[in-house]
Coordinates of C-alpha atoms in Angstrom, one line a residue:
M1 CA 0.0 0.0 0.0
A2 CA 1.4 3.4 -1.0
T3 CA 2.3 5.6 2.0
A4 CA 1.2 9.2 2.6
S5 CA 2.8 12.0 0.7
A6 CA 6.1 13.4 2.0
I7 CA 4.8 16.6 0.3
P8 CA 1.0 17.2 0.7
A9 CA -0.7 17.2 -2.7
A10 CA -2.9 20.1 -1.6
E11 CA 0.2 22.3 -1.3
V12 CA 1.3 21.4 -4.8
S13 CA -2.2 22.0 -6.1
A14 CA -2.3 25.5 -4.5
Y15 CA 1.1 26.3 -5.9
A16 CA 0.3 25.2 -9.4
D17 CA -3.0 27.1 -9.4
E18 CA -1.2 30.3 -8.5
K19 CA 1.3 29.6 -11.3
I20 CA -1.5 29.1 -13.8
K21 CA -3.4 32.3 -12.7
K22 CA -0.2 34.4 -12.8
A23 CA 0.9 33.1 -16.2
A24 CA -2.6 33.6 -17.7
A25 CA -2.8 37.1 -16.4
E26 CA 0.6 37.9 -18.0
L27 CA -0.2 36.3 -21.3
W28 CA -3.7 37.8 -21.5
P29 CA -3.8 41.1 -19.5
G30 CA -7.2 42.1 -18.4
A31 CA -8.8 38.8 -19.5
A32 CA -11.4 37.0 -17.3
V33 CA -9.7 33.9 -16.1
H34 CA -11.6 31.2 -14.2
L35 CA -10.0 27.9 -13.1
G36 CA -12.1 24.8 -13.8
Q37 CA -11.9 21.1 -13.0
H38 CA -8.6 19.5 -12.1
T39 CA -7.7 16.6 -14.5
P40 CA -6.1 13.7 -12.5
S41 CA -2.7 12.8 -13.7
V42 CA 0.4 11.1 -12.2
T43 CA 2.8 13.0 -14.4
A44 CA 1.9 16.7 -14.4
Y45 CA -0.6 19.0 -12.8
V46 CA -3.4 19.7 -15.4
R47 CA -6.4 21.9 -14.9
R48 CA -9.1 23.2 -17.1
L49 CA -9.7 27.0 -17.3
T50 CA -11.5 29.5 -19.3
V51 CA -10.0 32.7 -20.6
N52 CA -12.7 35.2 -21.6
G53 CA -15.1 32.2 -21.7
R54 CA -12.8 30.1 -24.0
L55 CA -11.9 26.7 -22.7
Q56 CA -8.2 25.8 -22.4
Y57 CA -6.0 23.3 -20.5
A58 CA -3.1 24.4 -18.4
K59 CA -0.2 22.1 -17.5
V60 CA 2.4 22.6 -14.8
S61 CA 5.4 20.2 -14.7
L62 CA 7.6 20.1 -11.6
L63 CA 11.2 19.7 -12.5
G64 CA 10.3 17.6 -15.5
L65 CA 9.5 14.7 -13.1
S66 CA 6.3 12.8 -12.3
L67 CA 4.0 14.3 -9.7
V68 CA 4.2 10.9 -7.8
S69 CA 8.0 11.2 -7.6
V70 CA 7.9 14.8 -6.3
L71 CA 5.1 14.0 -3.7
R72 CA 7.1 11.0 -2.4
G73 CA 9.9 13.5 -1.6
T74 CA 12.5 12.0 -4.0
V75 CA 13.9 15.4 -4.8
G76 CA 13.6 17.0 -1.4
D77 CA 11.1 18.7 0.8
W78 CA 8.6 21.3 -0.5
A79 CA 10.8 24.3 0.1
Q80 CA 13.6 22.6 -1.8
V81 CA 11.3 21.7 -4.7
R82 CA 9.9 25.2 -5.0
A83 CA 13.4 26.7 -5.0
A84 CA 14.6 24.2 -7.6
Q85 CA 11.4 24.8 -9.7
A86 CA 12.0 28.5 -9.8
A87 CA 15.4 27.9 -11.4
Y88 CA 14.2 25.1 -13.6
Q89 CA 11.3 27.0 -15.2
G90 CA 13.5 29.9 -16.0
S91 CA 16.1 27.8 -17.7
P92 CA 16.1 27.3 -21.5
G93 CA 14.8 23.9 -22.6
A94 CA 12.5 23.2 -19.7
L95 CA 10.2 20.2 -20.4
L96 CA 7.0 22.2 -21.2
E97 CA 8.9 24.4 -23.6
R98 CA 10.1 21.3 -25.5
E99 CA 6.6 19.9 -25.4
A100 CA 5.2 23.1 -27.0
R101 CA 7.9 22.9 -29.6
G102 CA 7.1 19.2 -30.1
L103 CA 3.4 20.0 -30.9
A104 CA 4.6 22.4 -33.6
I105 CA 7.0 19.8 -35.0
V106 CA 4.2 17.2 -35.2
Q107 CA 2.2 19.7 -37.3
E108 CA 5.3 20.5 -39.5
A109 CA 5.6 16.8 -40.1
G110 CA 2.1 16.8 -41.7
A111 CA 0.2 15.3 -38.7
R112 CA -2.5 17.1 -36.7
A113 CA -1.7 18.2 -33.1
C114 CA -3.6 20.2 -30.5
Q115 CA -2.9 24.0 -30.7
V116 CA -0.7 25.8 -28.2
A117 CA -2.4 28.8 -26.8
G118 CA 0.6 30.0 -24.9
C119 CA 3.7 28.9 -22.9
H120 CA 4.8 31.2 -20.1
G121 CA 6.1 31.1 -16.5
G122 CA 6.4 27.4 -16.4
V123 CA 2.8 26.8 -17.6
L124 CA 1.7 25.3 -21.0
F125 CA -1.7 26.3 -22.2
T126 CA -3.3 24.3 -25.0
E127 CA -6.6 24.4 -26.8
P128 CA -9.0 21.4 -26.2
V129 CA -9.7 18.9 -28.9
A130 CA -13.3 17.6 -28.9
G131 CA -14.1 14.0 -30.0
P132 CA -13.5 10.4 -29.0
T133 CA -10.0 9.3 -28.1
L134 CA -8.5 6.2 -29.6
A135 CA -9.2 4.5 -26.2
D136 CA -12.8 5.4 -26.6
L137 CA -13.0 4.0 -30.1
L138 CA -11.2 0.8 -29.1
A139 CA -13.7 0.2 -26.3
K140 CA -16.6 0.8 -28.6
E141 CA -15.3 -0.8 -31.8
P142 CA -12.8 -3.5 -30.8
H143 CA -13.0 -5.1 -34.2
Q144 CA -11.3 -2.0 -35.7
A145 CA -8.4 -2.1 -33.2
G146 CA -5.8 -3.2 -35.7
E147 CA -6.8 -0.6 -38.3
L148 CA -7.1 2.2 -35.9
M149 CA -3.7 1.5 -34.1
T150 CA -2.0 1.2 -37.5
R151 CA -3.4 4.5 -38.7
A152 CA -2.2 6.2 -35.6
V153 CA 1.4 5.1 -36.3
V154 CA 1.3 5.6 -40.0
E155 CA 0.0 9.2 -39.5
L156 CA 3.3 10.0 -37.8
A157 CA 5.5 8.8 -40.7
G158 CA 6.4 12.4 -41.6
L159 CA 8.5 12.6 -38.4
Q160 CA 11.2 10.7 -40.2
R161 CA 11.9 13.5 -42.7
P162 CA 15.5 14.8 -42.3
A163 CA 14.5 18.4 -41.5
I164 CA 11.9 17.2 -38.9
A165 CA 14.4 14.8 -37.3
R166 CA 16.9 17.6 -36.9
A167 CA 14.2 19.7 -35.2
V168 CA 13.4 16.8 -32.9
D169 CA 17.0 16.4 -31.9
E170 CA 17.0 20.1 -30.7
A171 CA 13.9 19.6 -28.5
A172 CA 14.0 15.9 -27.6
I173 CA 12.1 14.8 -24.5
I174 CA 14.2 12.0 -23.1
E175 CA 12.5 12.1 -19.7
R176 CA 9.4 10.2 -21.1
G177 CA 11.3 7.4 -22.8
I178 CA 10.4 3.9 -21.8
G179 CA 14.1 3.0 -21.1
S180 CA 15.0 6.2 -19.3
T181 CA 12.0 5.9 -17.1
F182 CA 12.7 2.3 -16.3
D183 CA 16.3 3.1 -15.5
R184 CA 15.3 5.8 -13.0
K185 CA 12.8 3.6 -11.3
F186 CA 14.6 0.2 -11.2
N187 CA 18.3 1.0 -10.7
G188 CA 20.1 -1.2 -8.3
I189 CA 20.4 1.4 -5.6
S190 CA 16.9 2.9 -5.0
G191 CA 14.8 0.4 -6.9
P192 CA 14.2 -2.1 -4.1
T193 CA 13.2 0.7 -1.7
Y194 CA 10.9 2.1 -4.3
L195 CA 9.2 -1.2 -4.9
R196 CA 8.6 -1.8 -1.2
K197 CA 6.0 1.0 -1.5
A198 CA 4.1 -1.0 -4.1
G199 CA 2.4 -3.3 -1.5
Q200 CA 1.7 -6.9 -2.3
A201 CA 2.7 -6.5 -5.9
G202 CA 6.2 -5.2 -5.1
E203 CA 7.8 -8.6 -4.9
A204 CA 6.4 -9.7 -8.3
L205 CA 7.4 -6.4 -9.9
A206 CA 11.0 -6.7 -8.4
T207 CA 11.3 -10.1 -10.1
V208 CA 10.0 -8.7 -13.4
A209 CA 12.2 -5.6 -13.2
L210 CA 15.3 -7.8 -12.6
R211 CA 14.5 -9.9 -15.7
L212 CA 13.8 -6.9 -17.8
R213 CA 17.2 -5.4 -16.9
R214 CA 18.7 -8.6 -18.3
L215 CA 16.5 -8.6 -21.4
R216 CA 16.7 -4.9 -22.2
P217 CA 18.0 -4.5 -25.8
T218 CA 21.4 -2.8 -26.2
P219 CA 21.2 0.6 -27.9
A220 CA 20.6 0.2 -31.6
A221 CA 23.7 0.8 -33.7
G222 CA 23.6 3.3 -36.5
H223 CA 20.4 5.2 -37.5
R224 CA 17.7 5.5 -34.8
P225 CA 14.3 6.7 -36.0
V226 CA 12.3 9.6 -34.5
V227 CA 9.6 8.3 -32.1
Y228 CA 6.6 10.1 -30.8
G229 CA 7.6 8.8 -27.4
D230 CA 4.4 9.0 -25.5
L231 CA 1.9 7.4 -27.9
K232 CA -1.0 6.4 -25.7
P233 CA -4.6 5.7 -26.8
D234 CA -5.8 8.6 -24.8
H235 CA -3.3 10.9 -26.5
V236 CA -4.9 10.3 -29.9
V237 CA -8.2 12.1 -30.6
F238 CA -10.5 11.6 -33.6
P239 CA -12.6 14.8 -33.8
D240 CA -14.3 13.6 -37.0
G241 CA -14.9 10.1 -35.8
A242 CA -13.1 6.8 -36.6
D243 CA -13.0 7.6 -40.3
G244 CA -11.3 11.0 -39.8
R245 CA -7.7 12.0 -39.2
P246 CA -6.4 11.8 -35.6
V247 CA -5.1 14.7 -33.6
F248 CA -2.2 14.1 -31.3
L249 CA -1.7 15.3 -27.7
D250 CA 1.3 15.4 -25.3
P251 CA 4.2 14.4 -27.5
G252 CA 7.5 13.1 -26.0
L253 CA 9.5 13.3 -29.2
G254 CA 13.0 11.8 -29.4
R255 CA 15.0 9.0 -30.9
G256 CA 14.5 5.3 -30.2
R257 CA 13.9 1.9 -31.6
S258 CA 11.1 1.5 -34.2
Q259 CA 9.2 -0.6 -31.7
T260 CA 9.0 2.2 -29.1
D261 CA 5.7 3.8 -30.2
P262 CA 3.9 0.5 -31.0
A263 CA 5.1 -0.9 -27.6
K264 CA 3.7 2.0 -25.6
L265 CA 0.4 2.0 -27.6
I266 CA 0.0 -1.8 -27.0
S267 CA 1.0 -1.5 -23.3
R268 CA -1.6 1.2 -22.6
T269 CA -4.3 -0.4 -24.8
V270 CA -3.9 -3.7 -22.9
L271 CA -4.1 -1.9 -19.5
H272 CA -7.3 0.0 -20.6
L273 CA -8.7 -3.4 -21.7
I274 CA -7.9 -5.1 -18.4
A275 CA -9.3 -2.2 -16.5
S276 CA -12.6 -2.3 -18.4
S277 CA -13.3 -5.9 -17.4
P278 CA -14.6 -6.7 -20.9
D279 CA -16.6 -9.7 -22.2
L280 CA -14.7 -12.4 -24.0
V281 CA -15.7 -11.2 -27.5
T282 CA -14.3 -7.7 -26.8
A283 CA -11.1 -9.1 -25.3
D284 CA -10.6 -11.5 -28.2
A285 CA -11.3 -8.8 -30.8
T286 CA -8.9 -6.4 -29.2
T287 CA -6.0 -8.8 -29.0
A288 CA -6.6 -10.0 -32.5
G289 CA -6.4 -6.3 -33.5
I290 CA -3.1 -5.9 -31.7
E291 CA -1.8 -8.9 -33.6
E292 CA -3.0 -7.4 -36.8
F293 CA -1.2 -4.2 -35.9
A294 CA 2.1 -5.9 -35.4
D295 CA 1.6 -7.9 -38.6
A296 CA 1.1 -4.6 -40.6
L297 CA 4.3 -3.2 -39.1
T298 CA 6.4 -6.3 -39.9
A299 CA 5.0 -7.2 -43.3
D300 CA 8.2 -6.5 -45.1
L301 CA 10.5 -8.3 -42.7
R302 CA 12.1 -11.7 -43.1
P303 CA 11.0 -14.4 -40.6
D304 CA 14.2 -14.0 -38.5
E305 CA 14.0 -10.2 -38.6
R306 CA 10.3 -10.4 -37.5
A307 CA 11.2 -12.6 -34.6
Q308 CA 13.8 -10.2 -33.4
W309 CA 11.5 -7.2 -33.9
L310 CA 8.8 -8.9 -31.9
R311 CA 11.3 -9.7 -29.1
H312 CA 12.2 -6.0 -28.8
L313 CA 8.5 -5.0 -29.0
V314 CA 7.5 -7.3 -26.2
V315 CA 10.4 -6.2 -23.9
L316 CA 9.6 -2.6 -24.4
W317 CA 5.9 -3.3 -23.9
L318 CA 6.6 -5.1 -20.6
M319 CA 9.0 -2.3 -19.5
D320 CA 6.3 0.3 -20.0
T321 CA 3.7 -1.7 -18.2
T322 CA 6.0 -2.2 -15.3
N323 CA 6.8 1.5 -15.3
I324 CA 3.2 2.7 -15.1
L325 CA 1.8 0.0 -12.9
S326 CA 4.5 0.7 -10.3
T327 CA 3.7 4.4 -10.5
Y328 CA 0.0 3.8 -9.9
L329 CA 0.7 1.4 -7.0
T330 CA 3.1 3.9 -5.3
C331 CA 0.9 6.9 -5.8
P332 CA 0.3 8.7 -2.5
P333 CA -3.4 8.4 -1.5
D334 CA -3.9 12.2 -1.5
L335 CA -3.1 12.5 -5.2
P336 CA -6.2 11.6 -7.3
L337 CA -5.7 8.9 -9.9
P338 CA -7.4 8.9 -13.3
E339 CA -10.4 6.6 -13.1
H340 CA -8.8 3.9 -15.3
A341 CA -5.7 3.9 -13.2
G342 CA -7.6 3.1 -10.1
K343 CA -9.2 0.1 -11.9
I344 CA -5.8 -1.1 -13.1
T345 CA -4.4 -1.1 -9.5
A346 CA -7.4 -3.3 -8.5
Q347 CA -6.3 -5.7 -11.2
A348 CA -2.6 -5.6 -10.2
E349 CA -2.4 -9.3 -9.5
A350 CA -3.6 -10.1 -13.0
V351 CA -1.2 -7.7 -14.7
C352 CA 1.8 -9.0 -12.6
G353 CA 0.9 -12.5 -13.7
L354 CA 1.1 -11.5 -17.3
L355 CA 4.4 -9.7 -16.8
E356 CA 5.9 -12.7 -14.9
N357 CA 4.9 -15.2 -17.5
A358 CA 6.1 -13.2 -20.5
T359 CA 9.5 -12.3 -18.9
A360 CA 10.0 -15.9 -17.8
G361 CA 9.5 -17.1 -21.3
L362 CA 12.0 -14.5 -22.8
V363 CA 14.6 -15.3 -20.1
A364 CA 14.3 -19.0 -20.9
G365 CA 15.1 -18.3 -24.5
T366 CA 11.7 -19.2 -25.9
D367 CA 11.1 -18.2 -29.5
P368 CA 9.9 -14.6 -29.4
R369 CA 7.1 -15.5 -31.8
A370 CA 5.8 -18.0 -29.3
V371 CA 6.1 -15.6 -26.4
W372 CA 4.2 -13.0 -28.5
R373 CA 1.3 -15.5 -29.0
L374 CA 1.4 -16.5 -25.3
V375 CA 1.4 -13.0 -24.0
L376 CA -1.6 -12.1 -26.2
A377 CA -3.4 -15.2 -24.8
D378 CA -2.6 -14.0 -21.3
V379 CA -4.1 -10.6 -22.0
V380 CA -7.4 -12.3 -22.8
K381 CA -7.2 -14.3 -19.5
A382 CA -6.2 -11.3 -17.5
A383 CA -9.1 -9.2 -19.0
N384 CA -11.6 -11.9 -18.1
R385 CA -10.6 -12.7 -14.5

């Protein structure tokens, strides 16, 4: 069971609200600014607001770290955090500045992204995007899962253009990478202490993390493609419905393996599926779509290349799931979780079982194609517990 915050969440909320009001007043002098509903998140502080009656979202990031890490006191007490934040937000290249630039880069690459309304004083303001998310569509139309997931990745193909790649290198967000997040959480020094805060699931996650440290692929030699970096089903919105083009939110642009974006998209899709406690037809259709998605991305590979590609995909998928499940399980009780996150923690045993089985198979040297089929079968079982 997660322990109480070292830093009270209410203090962070009050601080962030003041930052939002101050930044809005300086960006839009004389405008009527009204703060609205807080949007639960474990990464940044997000709040709705209206500026002269126009809805926006405001985001505050503390030191480029997750809110859970800050509240647990990993970077000091509240006075230390505030002092460090004052220096951080005034430094060039702070996280939210790079995120704002990332949204512009996505548009320059030919994809659609939410509009930045302003970025000032350590606060990023964005325009809302109305419409169902990819997560909504997958829940409603699981038989379209493969097509929709493939379209989301293909839509971002323009990120590989040389000029776009150079722009990404100047504004990369390495903090959100699957591997960098995993390394911060599960290093050999603080990792065991961290996992003790995860309650009954901590022991299983420790075993999984140890295996994943052995399985983690070495950095790819030569060219590394640009990756969106934070491709989640709730970061892809379809304003015109399933037949229209998607709009992307919250990029984490950088360089990585070609499996990075598919891995995070699969990881979060599976967690949403398990959290929803679907019927067997929905679970089967979704996992069949995930398999179709991987088939589309590997259609041009030789059998041995596909096997290696799938191995890297599964390892990155499991690393991301381990990252986010441990974050949810160690979240202090006074920080509100998104609704689906609370449901995932209630299914932690099932998720840990999936992670343990898949990592055991990979460590044993089982053919990656067999592990891929087995882990998809385990997804169906976990979703129907």
